[in-house]
Amino acid sequence: MTEVKREVFGQMPREEGGGVVEKFVLKSDSVKVEILSLGCIIAALETKGRDGEFSDVVLGFDTLEGYTRKHPFFGAVVGRVANRIAKGRFTVDGKEYQLFLNNGPNSLHGGARGFDKVLWSPQVLPNGVCFFRLSPDGEEGYPGDLKVWVTYTLSGGELAINYRAQTSKTTPVNLTNHAYFNLAGQGSRDIYDHEISIEADSYLPVDNTKIPTGEVAAVQGTSFDLRQPVELGKHLQKFHLDGFDHNFCLQQAQARRRVARACHPPTGRAMEVHTTQPGIQFYTGNNLDGSLKGKGAVAYPKHSAFCLETQNWPDAVNKPHFPNALLRPGEEYNHTTWLLFNAA
């Protein structure tokens, strides 16, 4: 059985509209997750280790103030288009659209005020919560009124996140959750003792602004071959890597399949990722620098967390040979990602 509770988390600053931010607590025998109506943010996720003790495994803040200041999308749903769009530009049906550039020469995670920075309307479900919002035509430069539903449900050790969207005009859509994980417990110094595997035969090389070059490269014989588990610290050392921030190309199937696994042998905590999406961005917190103070006033240094963001491939709207990025009127965008937590 899943228990669902709601409480007030805080109030948005007046300049942000001043609305009330609620927190929804989903609790099963083995997992407790806290989700905010601001940005559908996963603010806490407690899961059991081998010793039966709960630990919070996601980065974030104790108070609303942390989330209303600048931060690297901790726990948030990002959109209308997650990841990068080259030069913030794309063309739909012969019309060119220009987005705000918020990541060097590119547009990242929906622009200046993406889905992570707005209040959503919640509806409590027996085993979770559904958030809704209407992204108006022209918001952040995107075409069409987009209705979006993000539903979190918890069943035992499995957290499901379902994303649905419908549009009034053809628009790119790509939704994901940007949770930062450390299975040793948030605030732990690094993720070097984690083992990671990603079931992908290819990945997308990127240019120096992190835009895919267009090549779909085989992982075989490279540092991107994570088909067998690797211990992250040793792997980064072996290949002299600064970290990962890359899209891994998954089997092109609309069905649910297991695509990644992370585990922390010292505590036994493990997380499997299953999804219907065609890609997964593996990011090792390379831009964390210790300047942000998170929960319990602890600093988050470089490589102190990882993200496994299930999504369409970056810049797919400008790459015809990448999976389709456009949603047309009358169609429905519908993807689900499942996070399975256990202790080995």
Short mmCIF file of N, CA and C in Angstrom, two decimals, residues 190-338:
data_model
loop_
_atom_site.label_atom_id
_atom_site.label_comp_id
_atom_site.label_asym_id
_atom_site.label_seq_id
_atom_site.Cartn_x
_atom_site.Cartn_y
_atom_site.Cartn_z
N ASP A 190 31.33 11.94 -3.21
CA ASP A 190 31.44 11.67 -4.64
C ASP A 190 30.68 10.39 -4.98
N ILE A 191 30.69 10.06 -6.27
CA ILE A 191 29.98 8.86 -6.75
C ILE A 191 30.98 7.84 -7.31
N TYR A 192 32.25 7.99 -6.96
CA TYR A 192 33.29 7.14 -7.56
C TYR A 192 33.14 5.66 -7.21
N ASP A 193 32.51 5.37 -6.06
CA ASP A 193 32.37 3.96 -5.66
C ASP A 193 31.05 3.35 -6.16
N HIS A 194 30.32 4.09 -7.03
CA HIS A 194 29.10 3.55 -7.64
C HIS A 194 29.45 2.70 -8.85
N GLU A 195 28.66 1.67 -9.07
CA GLU A 195 28.76 0.90 -10.32
C GLU A 195 27.60 1.28 -11.23
N ILE A 196 27.93 1.52 -12.51
CA ILE A 196 26.93 1.98 -13.47
C ILE A 196 26.95 1.08 -14.70
N SER A 197 25.76 0.76 -15.19
CA SER A 197 25.68 0.13 -16.51
C SER A 197 24.55 0.78 -17.30
N ILE A 198 24.77 0.92 -18.61
CA ILE A 198 23.76 1.47 -19.52
C ILE A 198 23.68 0.56 -20.74
N GLU A 199 22.47 0.09 -21.02
CA GLU A 199 22.29 -0.88 -22.10
C GLU A 199 22.11 -0.16 -23.43
N ALA A 200 23.23 0.35 -23.93
CA ALA A 200 23.22 1.10 -25.19
C ALA A 200 24.41 0.69 -26.03
N ASP A 201 24.16 0.40 -27.30
CA ASP A 201 25.22 0.03 -28.25
C ASP A 201 25.85 1.24 -28.91
N SER A 202 25.18 2.40 -28.80
CA SER A 202 25.73 3.61 -29.42
C SER A 202 25.44 4.84 -28.57
N TYR A 203 26.17 5.91 -28.87
CA TYR A 203 26.02 7.17 -28.15
C TYR A 203 26.19 8.31 -29.14
N LEU A 204 25.93 9.53 -28.69
CA LEU A 204 26.04 10.69 -29.58
C LEU A 204 27.26 11.54 -29.20
N PRO A 205 28.31 11.53 -30.05
CA PRO A 205 29.41 12.48 -29.84
C PRO A 205 28.89 13.92 -29.95
N VAL A 206 29.53 14.84 -29.21
CA VAL A 206 29.06 16.22 -29.21
C VAL A 206 30.19 17.19 -29.55
N ASP A 207 29.79 18.40 -29.98
CA ASP A 207 30.79 19.45 -30.24
C ASP A 207 31.12 20.14 -28.91
N ASN A 208 31.91 21.22 -28.98
CA ASN A 208 32.35 21.84 -27.72
C ASN A 208 31.26 22.65 -27.03
N THR A 209 30.06 22.74 -27.65
CA THR A 209 28.93 23.37 -26.95
C THR A 209 27.90 22.32 -26.53
N LYS A 210 28.31 21.04 -26.56
CA LYS A 210 27.49 19.90 -26.13
C LYS A 210 26.32 19.58 -27.07
N ILE A 211 26.42 20.05 -28.32
CA ILE A 211 25.40 19.71 -29.33
C ILE A 211 25.89 18.47 -30.09
N PRO A 212 25.02 17.46 -30.27
CA PRO A 212 25.44 16.28 -31.04
C PRO A 212 25.92 16.66 -32.44
N THR A 213 27.00 16.02 -32.87
CA THR A 213 27.55 16.31 -34.20
C THR A 213 26.66 15.73 -35.30
N GLY A 214 25.80 14.79 -34.95
CA GLY A 214 24.96 14.11 -35.93
C GLY A 214 25.37 12.67 -36.12
N GLU A 215 26.62 12.37 -35.72
CA GLU A 215 27.09 10.98 -35.81
C GLU A 215 26.46 10.14 -34.70
N VAL A 216 26.08 8.92 -35.05
CA VAL A 216 25.64 7.95 -34.05
C VAL A 216 26.78 6.93 -33.94
N ALA A 217 27.55 7.00 -32.86
CA ALA A 217 28.82 6.26 -32.77
C ALA A 217 28.66 5.00 -31.92
N ALA A 218 29.32 3.93 -32.36
CA ALA A 218 29.30 2.68 -31.59
C ALA A 218 30.08 2.85 -30.29
N VAL A 219 29.59 2.25 -29.21
CA VAL A 219 30.30 2.33 -27.93
C VAL A 219 31.44 1.32 -27.85
N GLN A 220 31.36 0.29 -28.66
CA GLN A 220 32.34 -0.80 -28.64
C GLN A 220 33.78 -0.27 -28.67
N GLY A 221 34.58 -0.69 -27.70
CA GLY A 221 36.00 -0.30 -27.67
C GLY A 221 36.25 1.13 -27.23
N THR A 222 35.22 1.81 -26.67
CA THR A 222 35.40 3.19 -26.21
C THR A 222 35.05 3.30 -24.72
N SER A 223 35.29 4.48 -24.17
CA SER A 223 34.95 4.74 -22.76
C SER A 223 33.43 4.79 -22.55
N PHE A 224 32.68 4.82 -23.65
CA PHE A 224 31.22 4.89 -23.57
C PHE A 224 30.57 3.50 -23.53
N ASP A 225 31.39 2.46 -23.55
CA ASP A 225 30.84 1.11 -23.46
C ASP A 225 30.56 0.78 -22.00
N LEU A 226 29.31 0.99 -21.61
CA LEU A 226 28.89 0.76 -20.22
C LEU A 226 27.91 -0.40 -20.15
N ARG A 227 27.99 -1.30 -21.16
CA ARG A 227 27.03 -2.41 -21.22
C ARG A 227 27.26 -3.40 -20.09
N GLN A 228 28.51 -3.50 -19.63
CA GLN A 228 28.81 -4.24 -18.40
C GLN A 228 29.09 -3.21 -17.31
N PRO A 229 28.71 -3.49 -16.06
CA PRO A 229 28.90 -2.50 -15.00
C PRO A 229 30.36 -2.06 -14.87
N VAL A 230 30.56 -0.76 -14.68
CA VAL A 230 31.90 -0.23 -14.40
C VAL A 230 31.85 0.52 -13.07
N GLU A 231 32.96 0.47 -12.35
CA GLU A 231 33.07 1.31 -11.15
C GLU A 231 33.49 2.69 -11.63
N LEU A 232 32.67 3.68 -11.30
CA LEU A 232 32.77 4.98 -11.97
C LEU A 232 34.12 5.66 -11.79
N GLY A 233 34.62 5.73 -10.56
CA GLY A 233 35.88 6.41 -10.32
C GLY A 233 37.02 5.81 -11.12
N LYS A 234 37.14 4.49 -11.07
CA LYS A 234 38.20 3.79 -11.81
C LYS A 234 38.05 4.00 -13.31
N HIS A 235 36.79 3.99 -13.78
CA HIS A 235 36.53 4.14 -15.21
C HIS A 235 36.92 5.54 -15.69
N LEU A 236 36.58 6.56 -14.92
CA LEU A 236 36.95 7.94 -15.30
C LEU A 236 38.46 8.09 -15.32
N GLN A 237 39.14 7.46 -14.36
CA GLN A 237 40.60 7.51 -14.29
C GLN A 237 41.24 6.80 -15.48
N LYS A 238 40.75 5.61 -15.73
CA LYS A 238 41.31 4.76 -16.80
C LYS A 238 41.28 5.48 -18.15
N PHE A 239 40.17 6.20 -18.41
CA PHE A 239 40.02 6.85 -19.71
C PHE A 239 40.30 8.35 -19.66
N HIS A 240 40.83 8.84 -18.51
CA HIS A 240 41.15 10.26 -18.34
C HIS A 240 39.96 11.15 -18.70
N LEU A 241 38.80 10.81 -18.15
CA LEU A 241 37.58 11.55 -18.45
C LEU A 241 37.27 12.57 -17.35
N ASP A 242 36.74 13.72 -17.78
CA ASP A 242 36.28 14.73 -16.83
C ASP A 242 34.90 14.35 -16.28
N GLY A 243 34.27 13.37 -16.92
CA GLY A 243 32.93 12.95 -16.55
C GLY A 243 32.10 12.72 -17.79
N PHE A 244 30.86 12.32 -17.59
CA PHE A 244 29.94 12.11 -18.71
C PHE A 244 28.88 13.20 -18.74
N ASP A 245 28.50 13.62 -19.94
CA ASP A 245 27.31 14.45 -20.16
C ASP A 245 26.86 14.15 -21.58
N HIS A 246 26.40 12.91 -21.77
CA HIS A 246 26.16 12.41 -23.13
C HIS A 246 24.85 11.63 -23.22
N ASN A 247 24.29 11.66 -24.41
CA ASN A 247 23.10 10.86 -24.69
C ASN A 247 23.51 9.48 -25.19
N PHE A 248 22.96 8.46 -24.53
CA PHE A 248 23.14 7.08 -24.97
C PHE A 248 21.89 6.66 -25.73
N CYS A 249 22.11 6.02 -26.89
CA CYS A 249 21.01 5.67 -27.79
C CYS A 249 20.48 4.29 -27.42
N LEU A 250 19.20 4.22 -27.07
CA LEU A 250 18.59 2.98 -26.62
C LEU A 250 17.93 2.26 -27.78
N GLN A 251 17.58 1.00 -27.55
CA GLN A 251 16.82 0.24 -28.55
C GLN A 251 15.61 1.05 -28.97
N GLN A 252 15.35 1.13 -30.25
CA GLN A 252 14.22 1.91 -30.72
C GLN A 252 12.94 1.07 -30.61
N ALA A 253 12.41 1.01 -29.39
CA ALA A 253 11.17 0.28 -29.15
C ALA A 253 10.31 1.17 -28.26
N GLN A 254 9.01 1.21 -28.51
CA GLN A 254 8.13 2.03 -27.68
C GLN A 254 7.82 1.33 -26.35
N ALA A 255 8.20 0.06 -26.25
CA ALA A 255 7.84 -0.72 -25.07
C ALA A 255 8.77 -0.40 -23.90
N ARG A 256 8.29 -0.74 -22.70
CA ARG A 256 9.12 -0.62 -21.50
C ARG A 256 10.28 -1.59 -21.59
N ARG A 257 11.50 -1.10 -21.29
CA ARG A 257 12.65 -2.00 -21.16
C ARG A 257 13.63 -1.41 -20.15
N ARG A 258 14.43 -2.30 -19.57
CA ARG A 258 15.45 -1.85 -18.62
C ARG A 258 16.59 -1.24 -19.42
N VAL A 259 17.01 -0.03 -19.04
CA VAL A 259 18.04 0.66 -19.82
C VAL A 259 19.29 1.01 -19.02
N ALA A 260 19.17 1.05 -17.70
CA ALA A 260 20.34 1.42 -16.90
C ALA A 260 20.19 0.90 -15.49
N ARG A 261 21.35 0.74 -14.83
CA ARG A 261 21.34 0.33 -13.43
C ARG A 261 22.51 1.02 -12.73
N ALA A 262 22.25 1.50 -11.53
CA ALA A 262 23.31 2.06 -10.70
C ALA A 262 23.25 1.34 -9.37
N CYS A 263 24.42 1.01 -8.82
CA CYS A 263 24.39 0.45 -7.48
C CYS A 263 25.59 0.95 -6.68
N HIS A 264 25.40 0.92 -5.36
CA HIS A 264 26.42 1.39 -4.44
C HIS A 264 26.76 0.22 -3.53
N PRO A 265 27.80 -0.57 -3.90
CA PRO A 265 28.10 -1.79 -3.15
C PRO A 265 28.24 -1.62 -1.64
N PRO A 266 28.88 -0.53 -1.14
CA PRO A 266 29.01 -0.43 0.32
C PRO A 266 27.68 -0.45 1.09
N THR A 267 26.63 0.16 0.53
CA THR A 267 25.33 0.18 1.23
C THR A 267 24.37 -0.86 0.66
N GLY A 268 24.69 -1.38 -0.54
CA GLY A 268 23.78 -2.31 -1.19
C GLY A 268 22.65 -1.64 -1.96
N ARG A 269 22.56 -0.31 -1.86
CA ARG A 269 21.46 0.38 -2.57
C ARG A 269 21.63 0.29 -4.07
N ALA A 270 20.54 -0.02 -4.77
CA ALA A 270 20.58 -0.12 -6.23
C ALA A 270 19.35 0.54 -6.82
N MET A 271 19.51 1.05 -8.04
CA MET A 271 18.42 1.69 -8.77
C MET A 271 18.46 1.22 -10.21
N GLU A 272 17.34 0.72 -10.68
CA GLU A 272 17.22 0.36 -12.10
C GLU A 272 16.34 1.40 -12.78
N VAL A 273 16.68 1.72 -14.02
CA VAL A 273 15.87 2.63 -14.82
C VAL A 273 15.25 1.85 -15.97
N HIS A 274 13.93 1.92 -16.07
CA HIS A 274 13.19 1.35 -17.19
C HIS A 274 12.48 2.50 -17.89
N THR A 275 12.32 2.44 -19.21
CA THR A 275 11.68 3.56 -19.90
C THR A 275 11.11 3.14 -21.25
N THR A 276 10.26 4.01 -21.79
CA THR A 276 9.77 3.87 -23.18
C THR A 276 10.52 4.82 -24.11
N GLN A 277 11.40 5.65 -23.55
CA GLN A 277 12.08 6.69 -24.32
C GLN A 277 13.22 6.14 -25.19
N PRO A 278 13.60 6.89 -26.27
CA PRO A 278 14.67 6.41 -27.16
C PRO A 278 16.10 6.74 -26.71
N GLY A 279 16.22 7.57 -25.65
CA GLY A 279 17.57 7.96 -25.23
C GLY A 279 17.66 8.16 -23.73
N ILE A 280 18.89 8.20 -23.24
CA ILE A 280 19.13 8.50 -21.82
C ILE A 280 20.39 9.34 -21.71
N GLN A 281 20.28 10.50 -21.08
CA GLN A 281 21.43 11.36 -20.87
C GLN A 281 22.07 10.97 -19.55
N PHE A 282 23.32 10.54 -19.61
CA PHE A 282 24.07 10.20 -18.41
C PHE A 282 24.97 11.38 -18.08
N TYR A 283 24.75 11.96 -16.91
CA TYR A 283 25.49 13.16 -16.50
C TYR A 283 26.06 12.91 -15.10
N THR A 284 27.34 13.23 -14.94
CA THR A 284 28.01 12.92 -13.68
C THR A 284 28.28 14.15 -12.80
N GLY A 285 27.43 15.17 -12.93
CA GLY A 285 27.56 16.34 -12.05
C GLY A 285 28.86 17.08 -12.22
N ASN A 286 29.33 17.16 -13.48
CA ASN A 286 30.63 17.79 -13.76
C ASN A 286 30.64 19.27 -13.41
N ASN A 287 29.47 19.92 -13.45
CA ASN A 287 29.42 21.37 -13.22
C ASN A 287 29.11 21.73 -11.77
N LEU A 288 28.86 20.72 -10.94
CA LEU A 288 28.72 21.01 -9.51
C LEU A 288 30.10 21.45 -9.02
N ASP A 289 30.13 22.48 -8.19
CA ASP A 289 31.46 23.00 -7.80
C ASP A 289 31.57 23.30 -6.30
N GLY A 290 30.61 22.82 -5.52
CA GLY A 290 30.69 23.04 -4.09
C GLY A 290 30.12 24.36 -3.62
N SER A 291 29.72 25.22 -4.58
CA SER A 291 29.22 26.55 -4.18
C SER A 291 27.78 26.50 -3.68
N LEU A 292 27.01 25.48 -4.08
CA LEU A 292 25.63 25.37 -3.62
C LEU A 292 25.57 24.57 -2.32
N LYS A 293 24.84 25.12 -1.35
CA LYS A 293 24.63 24.40 -0.09
C LYS A 293 23.26 23.74 -0.16
N GLY A 294 23.24 22.43 -0.02
CA GLY A 294 21.99 21.70 -0.15
C GLY A 294 21.38 21.35 1.19
N LYS A 295 20.67 20.22 1.20
CA LYS A 295 19.99 19.77 2.42
C LYS A 295 21.00 19.58 3.54
N GLY A 296 20.62 20.04 4.74
CA GLY A 296 21.53 19.93 5.88
C GLY A 296 22.75 20.82 5.74
N ALA A 297 22.64 21.85 4.86
CA ALA A 297 23.72 22.83 4.63
C ALA A 297 25.01 22.20 4.11
N VAL A 298 24.89 21.04 3.47
CA VAL A 298 26.07 20.36 2.97
C VAL A 298 26.39 20.86 1.55
N ALA A 299 27.68 20.96 1.22
CA ALA A 299 28.09 21.42 -0.11
C ALA A 299 28.01 20.26 -1.10
N TYR A 300 27.72 20.59 -2.35
CA TYR A 300 27.65 19.59 -3.42
C TYR A 300 28.81 19.80 -4.40
N PRO A 301 29.93 19.11 -4.18
CA PRO A 301 31.08 19.29 -5.08
C PRO A 301 30.92 18.52 -6.40
N LYS A 302 31.86 18.77 -7.30
CA LYS A 302 31.91 18.07 -8.58
C LYS A 302 31.84 16.56 -8.36
N HIS A 303 31.08 15.89 -9.24
CA HIS A 303 30.95 14.43 -9.22
C HIS A 303 30.32 13.90 -7.92
N SER A 304 29.51 14.73 -7.24
CA SER A 304 28.87 14.24 -6.02
C SER A 304 27.48 13.67 -6.29
N ALA A 305 27.10 13.60 -7.58
CA ALA A 305 25.81 13.00 -7.95
C ALA A 305 25.82 12.69 -9.43
N PHE A 306 24.87 11.83 -9.84
CA PHE A 306 24.71 11.52 -11.26
C PHE A 306 23.24 11.67 -11.64
N CYS A 307 23.01 11.92 -12.93
CA CYS A 307 21.65 11.96 -13.48
C CYS A 307 21.55 10.91 -14.58
N LEU A 308 20.40 10.28 -14.64
CA LEU A 308 20.08 9.37 -15.74
C LEU A 308 18.75 9.86 -16.31
N GLU A 309 18.84 10.79 -17.27
CA GLU A 309 17.65 11.48 -17.77
C GLU A 309 17.14 10.78 -19.04
N THR A 310 16.01 10.10 -18.89
CA THR A 310 15.40 9.42 -20.04
C THR A 310 14.72 10.46 -20.91
N GLN A 311 14.95 10.39 -22.23
CA GLN A 311 14.50 11.50 -23.09
C GLN A 311 14.70 11.15 -24.56
N ASN A 312 14.24 12.07 -25.43
CA ASN A 312 14.61 12.00 -26.84
C ASN A 312 16.03 12.52 -26.98
N TRP A 313 16.64 12.24 -28.12
CA TRP A 313 18.03 12.66 -28.33
C TRP A 313 18.13 14.19 -28.42
N PRO A 314 19.22 14.76 -27.88
CA PRO A 314 19.38 16.22 -27.94
C PRO A 314 19.39 16.76 -29.37
N ASP A 315 18.79 17.92 -29.55
CA ASP A 315 18.74 18.62 -30.85
C ASP A 315 18.05 17.78 -31.93
N ALA A 316 17.20 16.84 -31.51
CA ALA A 316 16.51 15.98 -32.49
C ALA A 316 15.64 16.78 -33.45
N VAL A 317 15.15 17.94 -32.98
CA VAL A 317 14.28 18.76 -33.84
C VAL A 317 15.04 19.27 -35.08
N ASN A 318 16.39 19.34 -34.98
CA ASN A 318 17.20 19.79 -36.11
C ASN A 318 17.97 18.67 -36.80
N LYS A 319 17.71 17.43 -36.42
CA LYS A 319 18.44 16.28 -36.99
C LYS A 319 17.41 15.28 -37.53
N PRO A 320 17.16 15.31 -38.84
CA PRO A 320 16.10 14.47 -39.42
C PRO A 320 16.30 12.97 -39.17
N HIS A 321 17.56 12.52 -38.99
CA HIS A 321 17.80 11.08 -38.79
C HIS A 321 17.73 10.67 -37.32
N PHE A 322 17.46 11.64 -36.42
CA PHE A 322 17.22 11.32 -35.01
C PHE A 322 15.73 10.99 -34.84
N PRO A 323 15.35 10.36 -33.71
CA PRO A 323 13.92 10.06 -33.51
C PRO A 323 13.06 11.33 -33.58
N ASN A 324 11.83 11.18 -34.05
CA ASN A 324 10.92 12.31 -34.23
C ASN A 324 10.76 13.12 -32.93
N ALA A 325 10.88 14.44 -33.06
CA ALA A 325 10.77 15.31 -31.88
C ALA A 325 9.48 16.12 -31.89
N LEU A 326 8.69 16.01 -32.95
CA LEU A 326 7.52 16.88 -33.10
C LEU A 326 6.22 16.20 -32.68
N LEU A 327 5.40 16.97 -31.96
CA LEU A 327 4.05 16.54 -31.61
C LEU A 327 3.08 17.38 -32.42
N ARG A 328 2.14 16.71 -33.08
CA ARG A 328 1.18 17.42 -33.93
C ARG A 328 -0.21 17.43 -33.28
N PRO A 329 -1.04 18.41 -33.66
CA PRO A 329 -2.40 18.43 -33.11
C PRO A 329 -3.12 17.10 -33.38
N GLY A 330 -3.87 16.62 -32.40
CA GLY A 330 -4.58 15.35 -32.56
C GLY A 330 -3.78 14.15 -32.07
N GLU A 331 -2.45 14.33 -31.90
CA GLU A 331 -1.61 13.24 -31.38
C GLU A 331 -1.44 13.43 -29.88
N GLU A 332 -0.94 12.39 -29.21
CA GLU A 332 -0.59 12.52 -27.79
C GLU A 332 0.84 12.07 -27.56
N TYR A 333 1.59 12.91 -26.88
CA TYR A 333 2.92 12.53 -26.38
C TYR A 333 2.66 11.72 -25.12
N ASN A 334 3.24 10.52 -25.03
CA ASN A 334 3.00 9.68 -23.86
C ASN A 334 4.23 8.79 -23.63
N HIS A 335 4.98 9.12 -22.59
CA HIS A 335 6.15 8.32 -22.23
C HIS A 335 6.17 8.06 -20.73
N THR A 336 6.74 6.94 -20.35
CA THR A 336 6.86 6.60 -18.93
C THR A 336 8.27 6.15 -18.61
N THR A 337 8.74 6.54 -17.44
CA THR A 337 10.01 6.06 -16.90
C THR A 337 9.74 5.49 -15.51
N TRP A 338 10.33 4.34 -15.24
CA TRP A 338 10.18 3.68 -13.95
C TRP A 338 11.53 3.61 -13.26
#
